Short mmCIF file of C-alpha atoms in Angstrom, two decimals:
data_model
loop_
_atom_site.label_atom_id
_atom_site.label_comp_id
_atom_site.label_asym_id
_atom_site.label_seq_id
_atom_site.Cartn_x
_atom_site.Cartn_y
_atom_site.Cartn_z
CA MET A 1 0.00 0.00 0.00
CA GLN A 2 2.80 2.37 0.96
CA LEU A 3 4.72 1.37 -2.18
CA TRP A 4 1.67 2.02 -4.33
CA ALA A 5 1.18 5.41 -2.68
CA LEU A 6 4.84 6.12 -3.31
CA LEU A 7 4.60 5.21 -6.99
CA GLN A 8 1.40 7.18 -7.39
CA GLY A 9 2.96 10.11 -5.61
CA ASP A 10 1.50 13.40 -4.53
CA ARG A 11 1.67 15.85 -7.41
CA HIS A 12 1.43 18.83 -5.10
CA ALA A 13 4.11 17.58 -2.70
CA ASP A 14 6.36 16.85 -5.67
CA ARG A 15 5.85 20.31 -7.12
CA ALA A 16 6.52 21.99 -3.79
CA VAL A 17 10.15 20.92 -4.05
CA PRO A 18 11.78 22.47 -7.13
CA PRO A 19 13.64 20.03 -9.37
CA THR A 20 17.39 20.07 -8.83
CA GLY A 21 19.19 19.09 -12.03
CA PHE A 22 22.57 18.29 -10.53
CA THR A 23 21.47 15.84 -7.84
CA ALA A 24 18.97 14.29 -10.27
CA ARG A 25 21.65 13.55 -12.86
CA LEU A 26 24.10 12.43 -10.18
CA THR A 27 21.59 9.97 -8.72
CA VAL A 28 20.59 8.50 -12.07
CA PHE A 29 24.20 8.18 -13.22
CA THR A 30 25.48 6.60 -9.99
CA ALA A 31 22.57 4.19 -9.73
CA GLY A 32 23.12 3.23 -13.36
CA ALA A 33 26.87 2.74 -12.95
CA MET A 34 26.40 0.73 -9.77
CA ALA A 35 23.73 -1.44 -11.37
CA PHE A 36 26.07 -2.09 -14.31
CA LEU A 37 28.80 -3.21 -11.88
CA ALA A 38 26.27 -5.22 -9.88
CA VAL A 39 25.36 -7.22 -12.99
CA PHE A 40 29.01 -8.20 -13.40
CA ALA A 41 29.45 -9.00 -9.72
CA LEU A 42 26.34 -11.15 -9.92
CA ALA A 43 27.58 -12.82 -13.11
CA LEU A 44 30.93 -13.53 -11.45
CA SER A 45 29.26 -14.94 -8.39
CA VAL A 46 26.86 -17.12 -10.32
CA ALA A 47 29.51 -18.34 -12.78
CA THR A 48 32.08 -19.22 -10.13
CA GLY A 49 29.40 -21.00 -8.12
CA ARG A 50 28.48 -23.00 -11.19
CA LEU A 51 32.15 -23.72 -11.91
CA ALA A 52 32.86 -24.84 -8.35
CA ASP A 53 29.87 -27.19 -8.41
CA ARG A 54 30.87 -28.61 -11.78
CA TRP A 55 34.50 -29.17 -10.81
CA ALA A 56 33.47 -30.77 -7.58
CA ALA A 57 30.96 -33.06 -9.31
CA GLU A 58 33.24 -34.03 -12.18
CA LEU A 59 36.41 -34.57 -10.24
CA ALA A 60 35.01 -36.08 -7.11
CA GLN A 61 33.90 -39.23 -8.92
CA THR A 62 37.04 -40.02 -10.89
CA SER A 63 40.68 -40.73 -10.25
CA THR A 64 43.63 -41.99 -12.24
CA LEU A 65 46.12 -44.81 -11.76
CA ARG A 66 49.42 -44.27 -13.53
CA ILE A 67 51.65 -47.29 -14.23
CA SER A 68 55.30 -46.69 -15.06
CA ALA A 69 57.16 -49.93 -15.56
CA PRO A 70 59.75 -51.47 -17.90
CA VAL A 71 58.26 -52.25 -21.33
CA GLY A 72 57.97 -55.95 -20.71
CA GLU A 73 56.20 -55.58 -17.39
CA VAL A 74 53.55 -53.03 -18.28
CA ASP A 75 50.83 -55.42 -19.36
CA ALA A 76 51.32 -57.66 -16.33
CA GLN A 77 51.17 -54.69 -13.95
CA VAL A 78 48.06 -53.31 -15.68
CA THR A 79 46.33 -56.65 -15.31
CA ALA A 80 47.37 -56.86 -11.67
CA ALA A 81 46.19 -53.32 -11.03
CA LEU A 82 42.80 -53.96 -12.64
CA ARG A 83 42.42 -57.07 -10.53
CA VAL A 84 43.15 -55.11 -7.37
CA LEU A 85 40.70 -52.39 -8.40
CA GLU A 86 37.93 -54.91 -9.16
CA THR A 87 38.09 -56.12 -5.58
CA THR A 88 38.34 -52.66 -4.00
CA PRO A 89 35.14 -51.46 -2.32
CA GLY A 90 34.05 -48.03 -3.63
CA VAL A 91 35.45 -48.52 -7.11
CA GLY A 92 32.58 -48.62 -9.62
CA SER A 93 34.65 -49.37 -12.69
CA ALA A 94 38.23 -49.25 -13.91
CA ARG A 95 39.59 -49.40 -17.42
CA SER A 96 42.89 -48.96 -19.17
CA LEU A 97 43.00 -45.97 -21.55
CA THR A 98 43.62 -46.78 -25.21
CA GLU A 99 46.49 -45.31 -27.21
CA GLU A 100 44.06 -42.93 -28.97
CA GLU A 101 42.69 -41.69 -25.64
CA GLU A 102 46.19 -41.04 -24.32
CA ARG A 103 47.05 -39.18 -27.53
CA ALA A 104 43.90 -37.06 -27.14
CA LEU A 105 44.94 -36.18 -23.60
CA LEU A 106 48.36 -35.03 -24.74
CA GLU A 107 47.17 -33.29 -27.90
CA PRO A 108 46.50 -29.87 -26.29
CA TRP A 109 50.19 -29.71 -25.27
CA PHE A 110 52.07 -31.53 -28.05
CA GLY A 111 49.73 -31.30 -31.06
CA PRO A 112 47.96 -34.03 -33.08
CA ASP A 113 51.08 -35.54 -34.63
CA LEU A 114 52.64 -36.82 -31.44
CA PRO A 115 54.38 -40.17 -32.11
CA VAL A 116 52.98 -41.98 -29.09
CA ASP A 117 54.51 -45.28 -30.26
CA SER A 118 58.05 -43.97 -29.98
CA LEU A 119 57.59 -42.46 -26.54
CA ARG A 120 57.69 -44.29 -23.28
CA LEU A 121 54.49 -43.05 -21.76
CA PRO A 122 53.01 -44.44 -18.57
CA GLN A 123 49.83 -46.47 -19.00
CA LEU A 124 46.81 -44.74 -17.46
CA ILE A 125 43.85 -46.47 -15.83
CA GLU A 126 40.68 -44.45 -15.30
CA ILE A 127 38.81 -45.21 -12.08
CA VAL A 128 35.18 -44.28 -11.61
CA GLU A 129 34.08 -44.30 -8.01
CA THR A 130 30.77 -45.29 -6.52
CA GLY A 131 28.82 -42.86 -4.31
CA ASP A 132 30.97 -42.93 -1.16
CA GLY A 133 34.26 -43.49 -2.98
CA TYR A 134 37.10 -45.75 -1.89
CA ASP A 135 39.70 -45.69 0.85
CA ALA A 136 42.63 -44.02 -0.96
CA SER A 137 45.29 -44.87 1.62
CA GLY A 138 44.19 -48.50 1.82
CA LEU A 139 44.25 -48.81 -1.99
CA ARG A 140 47.71 -47.24 -2.15
CA ALA A 141 49.01 -49.77 0.36
CA ARG A 142 47.64 -52.68 -1.66
CA LEU A 143 48.98 -51.30 -4.94
CA GLN A 144 52.40 -50.77 -3.40
CA ALA A 145 52.50 -54.44 -2.49
CA GLU A 146 51.07 -55.90 -5.70
CA VAL A 147 51.78 -53.34 -8.44
CA PRO A 148 55.08 -51.58 -7.62
CA GLY A 149 54.94 -49.25 -10.68
CA ALA A 150 51.48 -47.87 -9.89
CA VAL A 151 50.86 -44.32 -8.67
CA LEU A 152 47.34 -43.41 -7.60
CA ASP A 153 46.18 -39.85 -8.29
CA ASP A 154 42.78 -39.19 -6.73
CA HIS A 155 42.89 -35.49 -7.82
CA THR A 156 42.60 -34.31 -4.22
CA ARG A 157 45.80 -32.29 -4.36
CA TRP A 158 44.74 -30.02 -7.20
CA ARG A 159 40.99 -30.32 -6.92
CA ALA A 160 40.73 -28.83 -3.42
CA PRO A 161 42.48 -25.50 -4.14
CA LEU A 162 40.49 -25.04 -7.37
CA ILE A 163 37.18 -25.55 -5.65
CA ASP A 164 38.34 -23.39 -2.76
CA ALA A 165 39.31 -20.61 -5.17
CA ALA A 166 35.98 -20.81 -6.99
CA THR A 167 34.08 -20.75 -3.70
CA ARG A 168 36.05 -17.73 -2.55
CA LEU A 169 35.43 -15.96 -5.84
CA ARG A 170 31.72 -16.56 -5.37
CA THR A 171 31.93 -15.12 -1.85
CA LEU A 172 33.85 -12.12 -3.19
CA GLY A 173 31.11 -11.62 -5.77
CA TRP A 174 28.48 -11.45 -3.05
CA ILE A 175 30.65 -9.12 -0.96
CA ALA A 176 31.04 -6.89 -4.05
CA LEU A 177 27.26 -6.82 -4.40
CA LEU A 178 26.87 -5.80 -0.76
CA LEU A 179 29.51 -3.08 -1.16
CA ILE A 180 27.77 -1.80 -4.27
CA GLY A 181 24.49 -1.65 -2.34
CA GLY A 182 26.23 0.22 0.48
CA ALA A 183 27.85 2.64 -1.97
CA VAL A 184 24.47 3.34 -3.57
CA ALA A 185 22.96 4.00 -0.13
CA ALA A 186 25.84 6.31 0.82
CA MET A 187 25.70 8.24 -2.44
CA ILE A 188 21.94 8.67 -2.29
CA THR A 189 22.15 9.77 1.33
CA LEU A 190 24.64 12.47 0.35
CA ALA A 191 22.58 13.56 -2.65
CA ALA A 192 19.41 13.66 -0.56
CA GLN A 193 21.15 15.68 2.16
CA SER A 194 22.43 18.06 -0.48
CA ALA A 195 18.94 18.44 -1.94
CA LEU A 196 17.45 19.00 1.51
CA SER A 197 20.05 21.65 2.33
CA ALA A 198 19.50 23.36 -1.01
CA ASN A 199 15.78 23.46 -0.27
CA ALA A 200 15.98 24.73 3.31
CA GLN A 201 13.75 27.72 2.47
CA VAL A 202 11.15 25.48 0.81
CA ILE A 203 11.13 23.26 3.88
CA ARG A 204 10.74 26.29 6.15
CA VAL A 205 7.76 27.60 4.19
CA MET A 206 6.11 24.18 4.16
CA ARG A 207 6.56 23.89 7.91
CA LEU A 208 5.13 27.34 8.51
CA VAL A 209 1.92 26.35 6.75
CA GLY A 210 1.62 23.15 8.80
CA ALA A 211 3.44 20.45 6.82
CA ARG A 212 4.53 17.46 8.87
CA ASP A 213 8.03 16.00 8.44
CA ALA A 214 6.61 12.88 6.82
CA TYR A 215 4.88 14.98 4.14
CA ILE A 216 8.04 16.95 3.37
CA ALA A 217 10.20 13.81 3.35
CA ARG A 218 7.79 12.06 0.98
CA ALA A 219 8.48 14.49 -1.85
CA PHE A 220 12.22 13.84 -1.59
CA VAL A 221 11.89 10.09 -1.01
CA ARG A 222 9.68 9.52 -4.06
CA ARG A 223 11.95 11.59 -6.26
CA PHE A 224 15.16 9.79 -5.26
CA THR A 225 13.53 6.36 -5.30
CA LEU A 226 12.27 6.79 -8.85
CA ARG A 227 15.56 8.28 -10.03
CA ALA A 228 17.59 5.43 -8.51
CA GLY A 229 15.18 2.85 -9.94
CA ALA A 230 15.35 4.39 -13.40
CA GLY A 231 19.15 4.66 -13.31
CA ALA A 232 19.48 1.07 -12.10
CA LEU A 233 17.14 -0.10 -14.86
CA ILE A 234 19.33 1.49 -17.51
CA GLY A 235 22.53 0.18 -15.87
CA THR A 236 21.13 -3.33 -15.55
CA ALA A 237 20.00 -3.37 -19.18
CA LEU A 238 23.45 -2.28 -20.34
CA GLY A 239 25.14 -4.77 -18.01
CA LEU A 240 23.00 -7.63 -19.30
CA LEU A 241 23.77 -6.61 -22.86
CA ALA A 242 27.49 -6.57 -22.10
CA VAL A 243 27.33 -10.01 -20.46
CA ALA A 244 25.29 -11.37 -23.36
CA LEU A 245 27.95 -10.14 -25.79
CA MET A 246 30.72 -11.98 -23.93
CA PRO A 247 32.35 -14.82 -25.95
CA ASP A 248 30.52 -18.15 -25.87
CA GLY A 249 31.14 -20.31 -22.82
CA ASP A 250 31.36 -23.55 -24.85
CA THR A 251 35.10 -23.12 -25.32
CA GLY A 252 35.47 -24.18 -21.71
CA GLY A 253 37.67 -21.41 -20.31
CA PHE A 254 36.90 -19.65 -17.06
CA LEU A 255 36.56 -16.15 -18.54
CA THR A 256 34.40 -17.32 -21.42
CA GLY A 257 32.12 -19.01 -18.89
CA LEU A 258 31.38 -15.71 -17.12
CA GLY A 259 27.67 -15.07 -17.43
CA PHE A 260 24.22 -16.42 -16.71
CA SER A 261 22.45 -19.51 -17.91
CA GLY A 262 18.79 -20.47 -18.06
CA THR A 263 16.66 -18.80 -15.42
CA GLY A 264 19.83 -17.21 -14.07
CA TRP A 265 19.23 -14.43 -16.59
CA LEU A 266 16.25 -13.36 -14.46
CA LEU A 267 18.44 -12.71 -11.39
CA PRO A 268 19.75 -9.29 -12.55
CA LEU A 269 16.16 -8.12 -12.92
CA LEU A 270 16.12 -7.91 -9.13
CA ILE A 271 18.75 -5.16 -9.22
CA PRO A 272 16.50 -2.17 -10.19
CA PRO A 273 13.84 -2.84 -7.52
CA LEU A 274 16.58 -3.50 -4.95
CA ALA A 275 18.33 -0.24 -5.90
CA ALA A 276 14.99 1.58 -5.59
CA ALA A 277 14.42 -0.02 -2.18
CA VAL A 278 17.90 1.02 -1.03
CA ALA A 279 17.20 4.56 -2.27
CA PHE A 280 13.82 4.62 -0.53
CA PHE A 281 15.22 3.73 2.88
CA ALA A 282 18.40 5.80 2.51
CA THR A 283 16.50 8.93 1.45
CA ARG A 284 13.81 8.48 4.08
CA ALA A 285 16.40 8.10 6.84
CA ALA A 286 18.43 11.06 5.54
CA ALA A 287 15.35 13.25 5.11
CA LEU A 288 13.92 12.59 8.54
CA ARG A 289 17.34 13.02 10.17
CA THR A 290 17.97 16.29 8.33
CA LEU A 291 14.47 17.60 9.06
CA ARG A 292 14.95 16.85 12.75
CA SER A 293 18.28 18.68 12.75
CA GLN A 294 16.77 21.68 10.95
CA ALA A 295 14.08 22.17 13.59
CA MET B 1 -6.84 30.02 22.51
CA ILE B 2 -3.29 31.29 22.81
CA GLU B 3 -1.90 32.30 26.16
CA LEU B 4 1.54 33.54 27.12
CA ASP B 5 2.22 33.68 30.85
CA ASN B 6 5.27 35.49 32.24
CA VAL B 7 7.22 34.64 29.14
CA ALA B 8 10.85 35.62 28.62
CA TYR B 9 13.01 35.27 25.55
CA SER B 10 16.76 35.64 25.13
CA TYR B 11 18.92 35.59 22.02
CA GLY B 12 22.34 34.17 22.88
CA GLY B 13 22.07 35.21 26.51
CA ASP B 14 20.82 38.75 25.77
CA SER B 15 17.33 39.16 27.15
CA LEU B 16 14.88 40.53 24.59
CA PHE B 17 11.93 40.69 26.96
CA ALA B 18 10.81 39.18 30.25
CA ASP B 19 7.60 38.52 32.16
CA LEU B 20 5.37 39.18 29.17
CA SER B 21 1.81 37.92 29.36
CA LEU B 22 -0.75 37.82 26.58
CA GLN B 23 -4.13 36.23 26.06
CA LEU B 24 -5.81 35.89 22.71
CA GLN B 25 -9.52 35.42 23.39
CA PRO B 26 -11.72 33.95 20.64
CA GLY B 27 -12.99 36.65 18.31
CA SER B 28 -10.70 39.35 19.69
CA PHE B 29 -8.83 41.90 17.57
CA GLN B 30 -5.47 43.00 18.97
CA PHE B 31 -2.60 45.12 17.82
CA LEU B 32 0.95 44.59 19.01
CA THR B 33 3.10 47.63 18.63
CA GLY B 34 6.43 48.93 19.79
CA PRO B 35 9.70 50.22 18.41
CA SER B 36 11.76 48.20 15.96
CA GLY B 37 13.73 45.49 17.71
CA ALA B 38 11.41 45.46 20.72
CA GLY B 39 10.54 41.81 20.09
CA LYS B 40 7.21 41.97 18.22
CA THR B 41 8.15 39.34 15.64
CA THR B 42 9.66 37.11 18.34
CA LEU B 43 6.47 37.33 20.37
CA LEU B 44 4.40 36.37 17.33
CA LYS B 45 6.71 33.41 16.67
CA LEU B 46 6.07 32.23 20.22
CA CYS B 47 2.36 32.44 19.44
CA TYR B 48 2.56 30.07 16.48
CA GLY B 49 5.16 27.71 17.88
CA ASP B 50 8.08 28.77 15.72
CA LEU B 51 10.14 29.57 18.83
CA LEU B 52 10.11 28.26 22.38
CA ALA B 53 10.17 30.69 25.29
CA THR B 54 13.32 30.86 27.40
CA SER B 55 11.13 30.84 30.49
CA GLY B 56 7.45 31.15 31.37
CA SER B 57 4.68 29.16 29.71
CA VAL B 58 3.06 29.33 26.29
CA THR B 59 -0.23 27.53 25.87
CA LEU B 60 -1.48 26.90 22.35
CA PHE B 61 -5.07 25.67 22.15
CA GLY B 62 -4.85 24.19 25.62
CA LYS B 63 -1.48 22.49 25.18
CA ASP B 64 1.86 23.52 26.62
CA ALA B 65 3.99 24.59 23.65
CA ALA B 66 7.14 23.21 25.32
CA THR B 67 5.77 19.68 25.30
CA LEU B 68 4.43 19.63 21.75
CA THR B 69 5.86 17.00 19.43
CA ARG B 70 6.95 18.01 15.94
CA ASP B 71 3.71 16.67 14.53
CA ASP B 72 1.75 18.54 17.21
CA VAL B 73 3.43 21.79 16.15
CA ALA B 74 2.45 21.11 12.52
CA MET B 75 -1.16 20.42 13.54
CA THR B 76 -1.23 23.59 15.69
CA ARG B 77 0.01 25.70 12.79
CA ARG B 78 -2.90 24.48 10.70
CA ARG B 79 -5.17 26.31 13.15
CA ILE B 80 -3.21 29.55 12.87
CA GLY B 81 -2.97 31.56 9.67
CA VAL B 82 0.20 33.62 9.57
CA VAL B 83 1.00 36.59 7.34
CA HIS B 84 4.77 36.88 7.53
CA GLN B 85 6.62 40.14 7.23
CA ASP B 86 8.50 38.82 4.19
CA CYS B 87 5.55 36.76 2.98
CA GLN B 88 7.56 33.47 2.66
CA PHE B 89 6.45 32.02 -0.64
CA LEU B 90 7.72 29.19 -2.81
CA ASP B 91 9.01 31.29 -5.67
CA HIS B 92 8.90 28.52 -8.28
CA LEU B 93 5.16 27.92 -7.87
CA PRO B 94 2.36 30.08 -9.29
CA LEU B 95 0.23 32.14 -6.95
CA THR B 96 -2.65 29.65 -6.91
CA GLU B 97 -0.44 26.82 -5.68
CA ASN B 98 1.22 29.04 -3.10
CA VAL B 99 -2.12 30.14 -1.71
CA ALA B 100 -3.42 26.55 -1.71
CA LEU B 101 -0.28 25.19 0.00
CA PRO B 102 -1.81 25.01 3.52
CA LEU B 103 -4.68 22.90 2.15
CA GLN B 104 -2.29 20.64 0.27
CA VAL B 105 -0.01 19.92 3.22
CA SER B 106 -3.03 19.08 5.37
CA GLY B 107 -4.51 16.72 2.76
CA ARG B 108 -7.48 18.95 1.98
CA THR B 109 -6.60 19.60 -1.65
CA HIS B 110 -10.18 18.98 -2.76
CA GLU B 111 -11.29 22.10 -0.85
CA ALA B 112 -9.00 24.29 -2.91
CA GLU B 113 -11.00 24.11 -6.14
CA GLY B 114 -13.98 26.16 -4.99
CA ASN B 115 -12.34 28.28 -2.30
CA LEU B 116 -9.35 29.40 -4.31
CA THR B 117 -11.22 31.33 -6.99
CA ASP B 118 -13.39 33.14 -4.43
CA LEU B 119 -10.43 33.85 -2.19
CA LEU B 120 -8.28 35.32 -4.97
CA ALA B 121 -11.23 37.49 -6.04
CA TRP B 122 -11.69 38.61 -2.41
CA VAL B 123 -8.06 39.82 -2.20
CA GLY B 124 -8.22 41.19 -5.77
CA LEU B 125 -5.68 38.83 -7.31
CA SER B 126 -7.77 36.86 -9.79
CA ARG B 127 -5.79 38.15 -12.76
CA GLN B 128 -2.46 37.29 -11.12
CA ALA B 129 -3.40 33.67 -10.37
CA ASP B 130 -0.82 32.16 -12.72
CA GLN B 131 2.02 34.52 -11.85
CA THR B 132 4.87 33.48 -9.58
CA PRO B 133 5.63 35.48 -6.41
CA PRO B 134 8.65 37.31 -7.86
CA GLN B 135 6.34 38.69 -10.57
CA LEU B 136 4.01 40.27 -8.00
CA SER B 137 4.23 43.75 -6.50
CA GLY B 138 4.71 44.26 -2.75
CA GLY B 139 1.02 44.87 -2.17
CA GLU B 140 0.03 41.86 -4.25
CA ARG B 141 2.40 39.67 -2.29
CA GLN B 142 0.95 40.90 1.02
CA ARG B 143 -2.59 40.18 -0.19
CA ALA B 144 -1.51 36.77 -1.46
CA ALA B 145 0.04 36.05 1.93
CA LEU B 146 -3.24 37.01 3.57
CA ALA B 147 -5.16 34.73 1.21
CA ARG B 148 -2.83 31.85 2.05
CA ALA B 149 -3.21 32.56 5.77
CA VAL B 150 -6.99 32.28 5.69
CA ILE B 151 -7.57 29.55 3.08
CA THR B 152 -7.92 26.85 5.72
CA SER B 153 -10.32 29.04 7.70
CA PRO B 154 -8.04 29.03 10.76
CA ASP B 155 -9.18 30.00 14.25
CA VAL B 156 -6.47 32.63 14.64
CA ILE B 157 -4.84 35.01 12.15
CA ILE B 158 -1.48 36.48 13.05
CA ALA B 159 -0.02 39.17 10.82
CA ASP B 160 3.49 40.54 11.17
CA GLU B 161 3.73 44.05 9.68
CA PRO B 162 1.25 43.12 6.93
CA THR B 163 1.33 46.64 5.52
CA GLY B 164 5.06 47.16 5.82
CA ASN B 165 5.76 47.33 2.09
CA VAL B 166 2.62 48.92 0.74
CA ASP B 167 1.17 52.42 0.39
CA TRP B 168 -1.55 53.84 2.61
CA GLU B 169 -4.39 52.94 0.25
CA MET B 170 -3.26 49.32 0.05
CA SER B 171 -2.71 49.27 3.82
CA GLN B 172 -6.34 50.27 4.34
CA ARG B 173 -7.49 47.56 1.91
CA LEU B 174 -5.49 44.88 3.68
CA LEU B 175 -6.68 45.99 7.09
CA THR B 176 -10.26 46.02 5.87
CA LEU B 177 -9.84 42.38 4.82
CA LEU B 178 -8.55 41.50 8.30
CA ILE B 179 -11.46 43.37 9.92
CA GLU B 180 -13.88 41.41 7.71
CA LEU B 181 -12.30 38.18 8.93
CA ASN B 182 -12.63 39.31 12.53
CA ARG B 183 -16.30 40.03 11.94
CA MET B 184 -16.59 36.43 10.72
CA GLY B 185 -15.40 35.36 14.17
CA LYS B 186 -11.69 34.97 13.61
CA THR B 187 -9.21 36.02 16.26
CA VAL B 188 -6.75 38.57 14.85
CA LEU B 189 -3.37 39.67 16.16
CA ILE B 190 -1.44 42.23 14.11
CA ALA B 191 2.08 43.44 14.83
CA THR B 192 2.66 46.94 13.44
CA HIS B 193 4.40 50.18 14.23
CA ASP B 194 1.99 52.13 12.02
CA LEU B 195 -0.14 54.12 14.44
CA ASN B 196 -2.34 55.51 11.65
CA LEU B 197 -3.27 51.98 10.75
CA ILE B 198 -4.26 51.28 14.34
CA ARG B 199 -6.38 54.47 14.46
CA PHE B 200 -8.08 53.45 11.21
CA ALA B 201 -8.86 50.00 12.61
CA LYS B 202 -10.15 51.35 15.92
CA SER B 203 -12.61 53.50 14.00
CA GLN B 204 -14.18 50.34 12.60
CA VAL B 205 -13.69 47.57 15.15
CA VAL B 206 -13.13 47.11 18.87
CA ALA B 207 -9.39 46.57 19.00
CA ASN B 208 -7.05 46.21 21.96
CA VAL B 209 -3.56 47.69 21.62
CA LEU B 210 -0.54 46.11 23.31
CA ARG B 211 2.89 47.66 23.32
CA ILE B 212 6.30 46.12 24.02
CA LYS B 213 8.67 48.68 25.38
CA GLY B 214 11.90 48.17 27.28
CA GLY B 215 11.28 44.44 27.46
CA ARG B 216 7.89 44.89 29.15
CA MET B 217 4.34 44.64 27.90
CA GLU B 218 1.87 47.52 28.22
CA THR B 219 -1.77 46.66 27.70
CA GLY B 220 -4.74 48.87 26.82
CA VAL B 221 -2.53 51.46 25.21
CA THR B 222 -4.34 54.61 24.09
CA LEU B 223 -3.06 56.49 21.07
#
């Protein structure tokens, strides 16, 4: 009801306060700029969250066994390793990678013409875990006894810092959003105080004819709320356009994956009403505080 | 309606007046006179809650002015129409909106439509309705201020040097308007140092004259 009254406004109360070009432009520009930045902070937060979840899901279920042995012993050790893995609780499946698969793994670094036959590459076994996974230290102990050339890599060493970094980036994104909200509130408070000071005579006249503080504040609050909302709408639209024009995320890189997907595109639409809400409360608090101090 | 009892006021420690008492009875017509700087405007401000007395008590419509909340002060001012010495308009608004301002701030905008035309005709400003205050002459501004003061039909009308910037003919016109209001039952208090104006009023209405002199109030002053 109060929001509807605010949007409807009071034409007479609005007209009582003369329009101030400078604070109007300042408010619209700052709200727009902050909304633009907020879209990127949100995109960063959402994308890193998605990335962290994907890495965690993909890497948590797989691990690799690397067998480095003299040429004549490789096959025997692979067979022994597969036998050990078949009887290890928590291992869903295990299979030895083919020559083509190993070439494909190395291709990004050495190109497509790598002569795999002439190189002594370790044989890789891909392990897919079941839900709870296996006991890595127990498996290592068994492999050490039965397959001396086997090295188990359960990805823990490099998976943990990656997921940690992604999680922290997501947190930083949310902190950035909070800081942006705080900066908007601070800027609007200053602009509102400036407008109130510039209109001290208007306020005095309104008081002399019996205007209550709430009536006087309303004219300022509505004005700043609508300006901040409009600025944020423009900034959000431009931010969404900029994110949409980012290179396609299918190439797999982190930077190209920055953006929204599916219903995530609706999230930035919350920015303009949130900016307007921040402006509403910031202006109201500033107006009432200033009016009290001007008594 | 408005009662000042042994009131004192000081500006920065310098006493302007002390032990002043004043009662505005319903339907009365009173002049407040005295030399410049005697404290007439300050006394009027105490009467409409724009200042608080340094000591003594001010009662506005039965309530102690010192205990009024900010909203109470606003509500009290809606019962008092004030013609300020410098008129105090919103210069960016046309005359009609300035005059209707007291109705607007009290949420009675709907009353403005009928009253405004009659009121502007009464003070002779119908043709200036769309002009802004800076476009008006001194006399027109004073009449506009009077129109604004009475548009809500307040119980009390307080005028601070309402004829200060106008010629004798316009002064008589303004005073006649205030006398008409008094005859309608409004309480009127006018601060002025124009003794001719007071004589003119006393020839048409029963008016009490108060004088502030040397920080004291004299009542029933004869000219």
